[in-house]
Structures are given as structure tokens and as C-alpha cells.
Amino acid sequence: MTAPEIAHTDGAKLSVLRGYDTSHLVVDETWAKQNSGEVEFPKSKAIAARDAIAECGRTYHGYNAGSYYLPNDPEEHERLDHQHRMVRLIQQGKLGLAPVQNPKDVVDVCTGTGIWATEYATEHPDCTVLGSDLSAIQPREGVPNCTFIQHDVEKQDWDYGRKFDYAYFRYMVTCFDDMPTVLRKARDNLHEGGYIEIFDTPIQALSLDGSIDGTALEEWGEVGRAAGRKLGRDMAKPRQYKRWLEEAGFVDVVETIIAAPVNEWCKDERQKEIGRFMFHDFYALVGGLKKLVLAAGYSSDEADDFLRRIRKTLEDPNVHAYYEKYIVYGRKPRADEVPVTLPKEEAEKENSEAVKDEKALSFGGMIMSSLVMCKESLRATLRNRLGLEI
């Protein structure tokens, strides 16, 4: 008999399989109404791209055109700066989680408006920070130890004239045809002992109570993955970062998954604040998704209607959506260290869920995970209480 399947949106089961906490996602039953997602973000210091291409009522990068599918206009600048503040909130004020010590040279890959690079340079005045991006939208005047370059990190060599102690990536899910190659480039341009860190999220929203099932938000996950297939982009690839870093030779690889709510439906006040930031970020992002929806096969009118329905779903207080935020970092080993990489067959086995993202997961995987956890717990108990090793 075939085991029942787990839906892509079933956070209650998938959080167990993927090993992250959702205990903070408790619904506030008294919260019943949400104002519109239309808000005015603080003005960004980013500037207009001189080589921008107008399309779908927005502007997009002209440098190596067609490599990236989100806008680069002032509206997007403000959203990206808001998103930066959201990520710092999720990370309890931190710019990153990797244990980087006294960095001298740092690179912010796909820097966007340059806000992360600028703030990192300000907080680390003894290091130099380089931000690279397809769009030259970063402010011309800023902190003296931060500079920017227009560069395609996937298709061009990294001729920066120096190596780095820290390479930072954020929100790469819609970027790159070949992410593992980009990660290997980053490795080759790090000093021994240098760190790489990635903050990202798969495109599929989830819920613990099934409240997004049948909504436009669930449909967006399917549409986004369909667009990714057409464009050669894996919209679930954050789930593969840990394996890819290990295969690239990084050591001490750490993966943290944080469940971040969309909107203010949680009881916890900190989660309400995160949810508010997430809500306004996503609401603004929807306005820039048309190219992706068109790539999935929608007509222009169908895409506009679909995007309106997503925004309406986001405003629905009965929808308790959240997103998985993956924070993955690793260290480039010293010459005297042997990097630990998974054998090919083990890597493929470990990654089967991410590679087969279009196929639902079975209860068998959850049962196996539970058995392994019980086994490890029993071993720990025997070791700690009875002094036995098994």
C-alpha cells in the first residue's frame, strides 16, 4: 500500500522532516483584521540604473540582460532596503551568523542597493567591503571602506585583485543557472579559513493549519516552480545549499532554518513584528513578479489578475502563512585540513527531497526520521546515565 503523500504546503509535517522549530507560530485568535499592504517605505539611497530596460511597467537590468527577473527601479530599491531591515530583525539585529573573526576583505555578492555592504563596512571600519551586482544602483557616496562593482558573478571571472575573508549571499533563489559553480568561485576567492554565508528562502509558502491550501498563495508556489523550470532556475534550491557547500569542500557547514510568519497572526509580539515586515515585503514584491508569472505561461491579463489575488490572500487574516528562511554558512579549510565531502550516492540520497521538489514527500520519511531521533536519544541516555557506549 502506498503511503499517504505530504503536501508541499504542509508545514506541520515538513517542519518535522526538515528539523526546525515552529512552536513560536501560535495563532492569535483575537487578531482579525489587517490593513492594506500599501505602505510608503523610507526612501532608498540607491540610484537609477543608467542601462535599465523598461518592461512590464517596471525597469530591469540591462547589463547582461535576461539574467535576473526582478526589477531594479526605485520602487524595488525601497523594498530591498525594507527587506534588509526585515532580515536583521529575523537575525536579532545581526548582519550574519557565520563566526567571522577580524575580517580584512569582505564581498557582498548580488549586493542590490548595497545596504548590507554599507552597514557591514560601517560596523567593521578596519575591513574593506566590495559589493557586486548586475545593476549599478548603489549610492555613489558612502562609507570610505565600501566600494561597488557592476559584475556578473556567474558568467564572468572574479577578477577582484584580492581574496576575501567572508563572502555573503542573500536571496539567491531566483538567481543563477548553476549555483554550485558560483559557490565554487566563491570558495576559490576566499582565503583559507574564510567563510561563506547564504540567507535565502524557497518560493513555496507553508502553513501549520492548512489555511493557505486552495488560495492564490499556494498557487504562487506552483506557478513560481513552473516559471523556474522554464527559466532553468530551481526555486527550491535553498534546501540544497548545505550539500552544495560540503561538495564544494567547505567544512564546519551549519544550516539553520527559521520559520518566519507572513502577517501579524502570531501571538508572540516579536513574531508579530517579523510578520508585519514579511507582509509588507511580500506585498511589495508581488508588484515585481509579473515576468516570472508570464514565464509560467500566463497571459498579461491573467498575470495581473493572479497577482491581485495573491495580494488579497496576503491581507486575509484567516491565512496563517509562513516561509522557511535558510541560513547556511561554511568555512574554507586550511591547507592541512581534509574537507569532508559526501560520496555521490549519499549526497543524492540526502538531497532527494530538494531534487524532487515537485513530488510530495511520504510519511515513510517522517517515520524514519523519528526512529533515528529516538535511537540517538536512547544512545545519549545510556551513555549519560549508565556510562554505556552502543
Coordinates of C-alpha atoms in Angstrom, one line a residue:
M1 CA 0.0 0.0 0.0
T2 CA 1.4 3.4 -1.0
A3 CA 2.0 5.8 2.0
P4 CA -0.1 9.0 2.0
E5 CA 1.7 11.9 0.5
I6 CA 2.7 15.1 2.3
A7 CA 1.6 18.3 0.5
H8 CA 4.2 21.0 -0.3
T9 CA 2.4 23.4 1.9
D10 CA 2.0 21.1 5.0
G11 CA 4.3 22.9 7.5
A12 CA 3.2 20.6 10.4
K13 CA 4.8 17.6 8.8
L14 CA 7.5 19.2 6.7
S15 CA 8.9 21.1 9.7
V16 CA 9.4 17.7 11.4
L17 CA 11.1 16.2 8.4
R18 CA 13.4 19.3 7.9
G19 CA 14.1 19.6 11.6
Y20 CA 13.1 23.2 12.5
D21 CA 11.0 24.7 15.3
T22 CA 7.5 26.1 14.7
S23 CA 6.5 26.4 18.4
H24 CA 6.5 30.2 18.1
L25 CA 3.9 30.1 15.3
V26 CA 0.8 30.2 17.7
V27 CA -2.3 31.8 16.2
D28 CA -3.6 34.9 17.9
E29 CA -7.3 34.3 17.8
T30 CA -8.1 37.9 18.7
W31 CA -6.3 39.2 15.6
A32 CA -9.0 39.6 13.0
K33 CA -8.2 42.5 10.6
Q34 CA -5.2 43.6 8.6
N35 CA -4.9 46.9 6.9
S36 CA -3.9 47.1 3.2
G37 CA -0.3 46.2 2.3
E38 CA 0.1 49.5 0.6
V39 CA 2.7 51.3 2.7
E40 CA 5.3 54.0 1.9
F41 CA 8.7 52.7 2.6
P42 CA 11.6 55.1 3.6
K43 CA 13.4 56.5 0.6
S44 CA 16.4 54.5 -0.5
K45 CA 19.8 56.0 -1.2
A46 CA 20.1 53.8 -4.3
I47 CA 20.2 55.5 -7.7
A48 CA 18.6 54.7 -11.0
A49 CA 20.4 52.3 -13.3
R50 CA 21.6 54.1 -16.5
D51 CA 21.4 50.9 -18.5
A52 CA 17.9 49.9 -17.3
I53 CA 15.4 48.3 -19.7
A54 CA 11.7 49.1 -19.4
E55 CA 9.4 46.1 -19.4
C56 CA 6.0 45.2 -17.8
G57 CA 5.7 48.7 -16.4
R58 CA 9.0 48.4 -14.5
T59 CA 12.7 48.6 -15.2
Y60 CA 15.2 45.7 -15.3
H61 CA 18.9 45.4 -15.5
G62 CA 20.5 46.0 -18.9
Y63 CA 23.9 44.7 -18.1
N64 CA 24.0 41.0 -19.3
A65 CA 20.2 41.4 -19.8
G66 CA 18.0 38.5 -19.0
S67 CA 20.0 37.0 -16.2
Y68 CA 17.7 38.3 -13.4
Y69 CA 13.9 38.5 -13.3
L70 CA 13.0 41.1 -10.7
P71 CA 13.0 44.9 -11.2
N72 CA 15.7 47.4 -10.4
D73 CA 13.7 50.6 -10.2
P74 CA 13.2 53.0 -7.2
E75 CA 10.1 51.1 -6.1
E76 CA 12.3 47.9 -5.8
H77 CA 15.1 49.8 -4.1
E78 CA 12.8 50.8 -1.3
R79 CA 11.5 47.2 -1.0
L80 CA 15.0 45.8 -0.8
D81 CA 16.0 48.2 1.9
H82 CA 12.9 47.3 3.8
Q83 CA 13.8 43.6 3.3
H84 CA 17.2 44.2 4.7
R85 CA 15.7 45.6 7.9
M86 CA 13.4 42.6 8.0
V87 CA 16.4 40.1 7.7
R88 CA 18.2 41.9 10.5
L89 CA 15.1 41.6 12.7
I90 CA 14.8 37.9 11.9
Q91 CA 18.5 37.5 12.8
Q92 CA 18.1 39.5 16.1
G93 CA 19.9 42.5 14.7
K94 CA 22.8 40.7 13.2
L95 CA 24.1 41.1 9.7
G96 CA 25.2 37.5 9.5
L97 CA 25.6 34.4 11.7
A98 CA 28.9 33.0 10.5
P99 CA 31.6 33.2 13.2
V100 CA 33.9 35.5 11.1
Q101 CA 36.8 36.9 13.2
N102 CA 38.5 40.2 12.3
P103 CA 37.8 40.2 8.5
K104 CA 40.0 42.3 6.3
D105 CA 38.3 41.8 3.0
V106 CA 34.6 41.1 2.5
V107 CA 32.5 40.6 -0.7
D108 CA 28.7 41.0 -0.8
V109 CA 27.5 39.1 -3.8
C110 CA 24.5 40.5 -5.6
T111 CA 24.5 43.4 -3.3
G112 CA 21.3 45.1 -4.6
T113 CA 21.1 48.6 -3.2
G114 CA 24.3 48.0 -1.3
I115 CA 22.7 48.5 2.1
W116 CA 24.2 45.3 3.6
A117 CA 27.7 46.1 2.3
T118 CA 27.5 49.7 3.6
E119 CA 26.3 48.7 7.1
Y120 CA 28.9 45.9 7.3
A121 CA 31.6 48.4 6.4
T122 CA 30.3 50.9 8.9
E123 CA 30.3 48.3 11.7
H124 CA 33.8 46.9 10.7
P125 CA 35.8 50.0 9.9
D126 CA 39.1 48.1 9.7
C127 CA 38.0 45.9 6.8
T128 CA 37.2 46.7 3.1
V129 CA 33.9 45.7 1.7
L130 CA 33.2 45.1 -2.0
G131 CA 29.6 44.8 -3.3
S132 CA 28.9 43.3 -6.8
D133 CA 25.7 43.4 -8.8
L134 CA 24.3 43.3 -12.3
S135 CA 22.6 46.7 -11.6
A136 CA 24.8 49.7 -10.8
I137 CA 22.2 51.2 -8.5
Q138 CA 24.3 51.6 -5.3
P139 CA 24.9 55.1 -3.9
R140 CA 28.0 56.9 -5.3
E141 CA 28.8 58.3 -1.9
G142 CA 29.0 56.3 1.2
V143 CA 31.5 54.9 3.7
P144 CA 35.2 55.1 2.6
N145 CA 35.9 51.4 3.1
C146 CA 33.0 50.2 0.9
T147 CA 33.0 50.1 -2.9
F148 CA 30.8 48.6 -5.6
I149 CA 31.4 47.0 -9.0
Q150 CA 29.0 46.0 -11.8
H151 CA 29.7 42.4 -12.4
D152 CA 28.1 39.0 -13.4
V153 CA 29.4 36.6 -10.8
E154 CA 28.1 33.6 -12.6
K155 CA 29.2 34.3 -16.2
Q156 CA 32.4 36.3 -15.6
D157 CA 35.7 35.6 -13.8
W158 CA 36.1 37.1 -10.3
D159 CA 39.0 39.4 -11.2
Y160 CA 38.8 41.4 -8.0
G161 CA 42.6 41.5 -7.4
R162 CA 42.3 40.1 -3.9
K163 CA 40.8 37.2 -1.9
F164 CA 38.3 37.6 0.8
D165 CA 37.7 36.5 4.4
Y166 CA 33.9 36.5 4.1
A167 CA 31.6 36.1 1.1
Y168 CA 27.9 37.0 1.8
F169 CA 24.9 36.0 -0.4
R170 CA 21.3 36.8 0.2
Y171 CA 18.0 35.9 -1.6
M172 CA 19.6 34.0 -4.5
V173 CA 16.6 31.7 -5.1
T174 CA 15.7 33.4 -8.5
C175 CA 19.4 33.9 -9.4
F176 CA 21.9 31.7 -11.4
D177 CA 21.5 28.8 -13.8
D178 CA 24.3 27.0 -12.0
M179 CA 24.5 27.9 -8.3
P180 CA 27.2 25.2 -7.4
T181 CA 29.6 26.8 -9.9
V182 CA 29.0 30.2 -8.3
L183 CA 29.7 28.7 -4.8
R184 CA 33.0 27.1 -6.1
K185 CA 34.0 30.5 -7.5
A186 CA 33.4 32.0 -4.1
R187 CA 35.5 29.2 -2.5
D188 CA 38.4 29.9 -4.9
N189 CA 38.3 33.6 -4.0
L190 CA 38.3 33.0 -0.2
H191 CA 41.4 32.9 2.0
E192 CA 42.0 29.7 3.8
G193 CA 39.7 29.8 6.9
G194 CA 37.4 32.3 5.2
Y195 CA 33.6 31.9 5.5
I196 CA 30.8 31.9 3.0
E197 CA 27.2 32.6 4.2
I198 CA 23.8 32.4 2.4
F199 CA 20.4 33.7 3.5
D200 CA 17.6 32.5 1.3
T201 CA 14.1 31.1 1.2
P202 CA 12.3 28.6 -1.1
I203 CA 9.5 30.1 -3.1
Q204 CA 6.8 27.9 -1.6
A205 CA 4.8 29.3 1.4
L206 CA 3.6 26.8 4.1
S207 CA 1.1 26.8 6.9
L208 CA 0.6 24.6 10.0
D209 CA -3.2 24.5 9.8
G210 CA -3.8 24.2 6.1
S211 CA -5.1 27.7 5.9
I212 CA -3.2 28.5 2.6
D213 CA -4.5 25.4 0.8
G214 CA -6.6 26.4 -2.2
T215 CA -5.5 30.0 -2.1
A216 CA -3.6 32.1 -4.6
L217 CA -0.6 31.9 -2.2
E218 CA -0.5 28.1 -2.6
E219 CA -0.9 28.6 -6.4
W220 CA 2.0 31.0 -6.4
G221 CA 4.3 28.2 -5.2
E222 CA 3.3 26.1 -8.1
V223 CA 3.5 29.0 -10.6
G224 CA 6.9 30.0 -9.3
R225 CA 8.3 26.5 -9.7
A226 CA 6.8 26.3 -13.2
A227 CA 8.5 29.5 -14.1
G228 CA 11.7 28.2 -12.6
R229 CA 11.6 25.1 -14.8
K230 CA 11.0 27.3 -17.9
L231 CA 13.9 29.6 -17.0
G232 CA 16.3 26.9 -15.7
R233 CA 16.1 28.1 -12.1
D234 CA 15.5 25.8 -9.1
M235 CA 13.1 27.7 -6.9
A236 CA 13.6 25.3 -4.0
K237 CA 17.4 25.4 -4.1
P238 CA 18.0 26.8 -0.6
R239 CA 17.3 23.3 0.6
Q240 CA 20.4 22.1 -1.3
Y241 CA 22.9 24.8 -0.1
K242 CA 24.3 22.7 2.8
R243 CA 25.1 19.8 0.5
W244 CA 26.5 22.0 -2.2
L245 CA 28.8 23.8 0.2
E246 CA 30.0 20.4 1.5
E247 CA 30.5 19.1 -2.0
A248 CA 32.5 22.3 -2.8
G249 CA 34.9 21.4 0.0
F250 CA 33.7 23.7 2.8
V251 CA 33.9 22.4 6.4
D252 CA 32.0 23.2 9.6
V253 CA 28.9 23.8 7.5
V254 CA 25.9 24.9 9.6
E255 CA 22.3 25.1 8.4
T256 CA 19.7 27.0 10.4
I257 CA 16.0 27.1 9.3
I258 CA 13.8 29.8 10.7
A259 CA 10.0 29.7 10.3
A260 CA 9.0 33.4 9.6
P261 CA 5.3 34.3 9.6
V262 CA 3.7 36.4 6.9
N263 CA 1.5 39.0 8.6
E264 CA 0.7 39.6 12.3
W265 CA -1.3 36.5 13.1
C266 CA 1.1 35.2 15.8
K267 CA 0.5 35.7 19.5
D268 CA 4.2 36.5 20.2
E269 CA 4.9 40.2 19.9
R270 CA 8.3 39.7 18.2
Q271 CA 6.7 37.3 15.7
K272 CA 4.0 39.9 15.0
E273 CA 6.7 42.4 14.2
I274 CA 8.5 40.0 11.9
G275 CA 5.2 39.1 10.3
R276 CA 4.4 42.7 9.7
F277 CA 7.8 43.2 7.9
M278 CA 7.3 40.0 6.0
F279 CA 3.8 41.0 4.9
H280 CA 4.8 44.4 3.6
D281 CA 7.9 43.0 1.9
F282 CA 5.9 40.3 0.1
Y283 CA 3.0 42.6 -0.8
A284 CA 5.6 44.9 -2.5
L285 CA 7.4 42.0 -4.1
V286 CA 4.2 40.9 -5.8
G287 CA 4.3 44.0 -7.9
G288 CA 7.5 42.8 -9.4
L289 CA 6.6 39.2 -10.1
K290 CA 4.9 39.6 -13.5
K291 CA 7.9 38.5 -15.6
L292 CA 8.0 35.2 -13.6
V293 CA 4.3 34.7 -13.9
L294 CA 4.4 35.3 -17.7
A295 CA 7.2 32.8 -17.9
A296 CA 4.9 30.2 -16.4
G297 CA 2.5 30.6 -19.3
Y298 CA 0.0 33.2 -18.1
S299 CA -1.2 35.9 -20.4
S300 CA -0.7 39.5 -19.4
D301 CA -4.3 39.9 -18.1
E302 CA -4.2 36.6 -16.4
A303 CA -0.9 37.5 -14.7
D304 CA -2.3 40.8 -13.4
D305 CA -5.4 39.1 -12.1
F306 CA -3.3 36.4 -10.4
L307 CA -1.1 38.9 -8.7
R308 CA -4.1 40.8 -7.4
R309 CA -5.4 37.5 -5.9
I310 CA -2.1 36.9 -4.2
R311 CA -2.3 40.3 -2.5
K312 CA -5.8 39.7 -1.4
T313 CA -4.7 36.4 0.1
L314 CA -1.9 38.1 1.9
E315 CA -4.4 40.5 3.5
D316 CA -6.7 37.7 4.7
P317 CA -6.5 37.3 8.5
N318 CA -7.6 33.7 8.2
V319 CA -4.4 32.8 6.2
H320 CA -1.6 31.8 8.6
A321 CA 1.3 31.5 6.1
Y322 CA 5.0 31.3 6.9
Y323 CA 8.2 30.9 4.9
E324 CA 11.3 28.9 5.7
K325 CA 14.4 31.1 6.0
Y326 CA 17.6 29.1 5.3
I327 CA 20.8 30.5 6.8
V328 CA 23.8 28.3 5.7
Y329 CA 27.4 29.0 6.3
G330 CA 30.7 27.1 5.9
R331 CA 34.4 27.6 6.2
K332 CA 37.1 27.1 3.6
P333 CA 39.5 24.6 5.1
R334 CA 43.2 25.3 5.7
A335 CA 45.7 23.5 3.5
D336 CA 46.4 21.0 6.3
E337 CA 42.7 20.1 6.7
V338 CA 40.9 17.4 4.7
P339 CA 37.5 18.7 3.6
V340 CA 34.7 16.3 4.3
T341 CA 32.5 15.7 1.2
L342 CA 29.7 13.3 0.8
P343 CA 30.0 10.3 -1.6
K344 CA 27.9 10.9 -4.7
E345 CA 25.4 8.3 -3.8
E346 CA 25.0 9.6 -0.2
A347 CA 24.7 13.2 -1.5
E348 CA 22.0 12.2 -3.9
K349 CA 20.1 10.3 -1.2
E350 CA 20.3 13.2 1.3
N351 CA 19.1 15.6 -1.3
S352 CA 16.3 13.6 -2.8
E353 CA 13.6 15.8 -1.2
A354 CA 15.0 19.0 -2.7
V355 CA 15.8 17.5 -6.1
K356 CA 12.3 16.1 -6.3
D357 CA 10.6 19.2 -5.0
E358 CA 7.7 18.6 -7.4
K359 CA 6.9 15.3 -5.8
A360 CA 5.2 15.1 -2.4
L361 CA 7.1 13.6 0.5
S362 CA 5.8 10.4 2.1
F363 CA 5.0 9.6 5.7
G364 CA 7.8 7.0 5.5
G365 CA 10.4 9.7 5.6
M366 CA 8.9 11.2 8.7
I367 CA 8.7 7.8 10.4
M368 CA 12.3 7.1 9.5
S369 CA 13.4 10.5 10.9
S370 CA 11.5 9.8 14.1
L371 CA 13.2 6.4 14.5
V372 CA 16.6 7.9 14.0
M373 CA 15.8 10.6 16.6
C374 CA 14.6 8.0 19.1
K375 CA 17.7 5.9 18.5
E376 CA 20.0 8.9 19.1
S377 CA 18.1 9.9 22.2
L378 CA 18.3 6.3 23.6
R379 CA 22.1 6.2 23.0
A380 CA 22.6 9.6 24.7
T381 CA 20.6 8.4 27.8
L382 CA 22.5 5.1 28.1
R383 CA 25.8 7.0 27.7
N384 CA 25.0 9.8 30.2
R385 CA 23.2 7.8 32.9
L386 CA 24.8 4.3 32.7
G387 CA 28.1 5.1 31.1
L388 CA 27.4 2.7 28.3
E389 CA 28.6 3.1 24.7
I390 CA 26.4 1.5 22.0

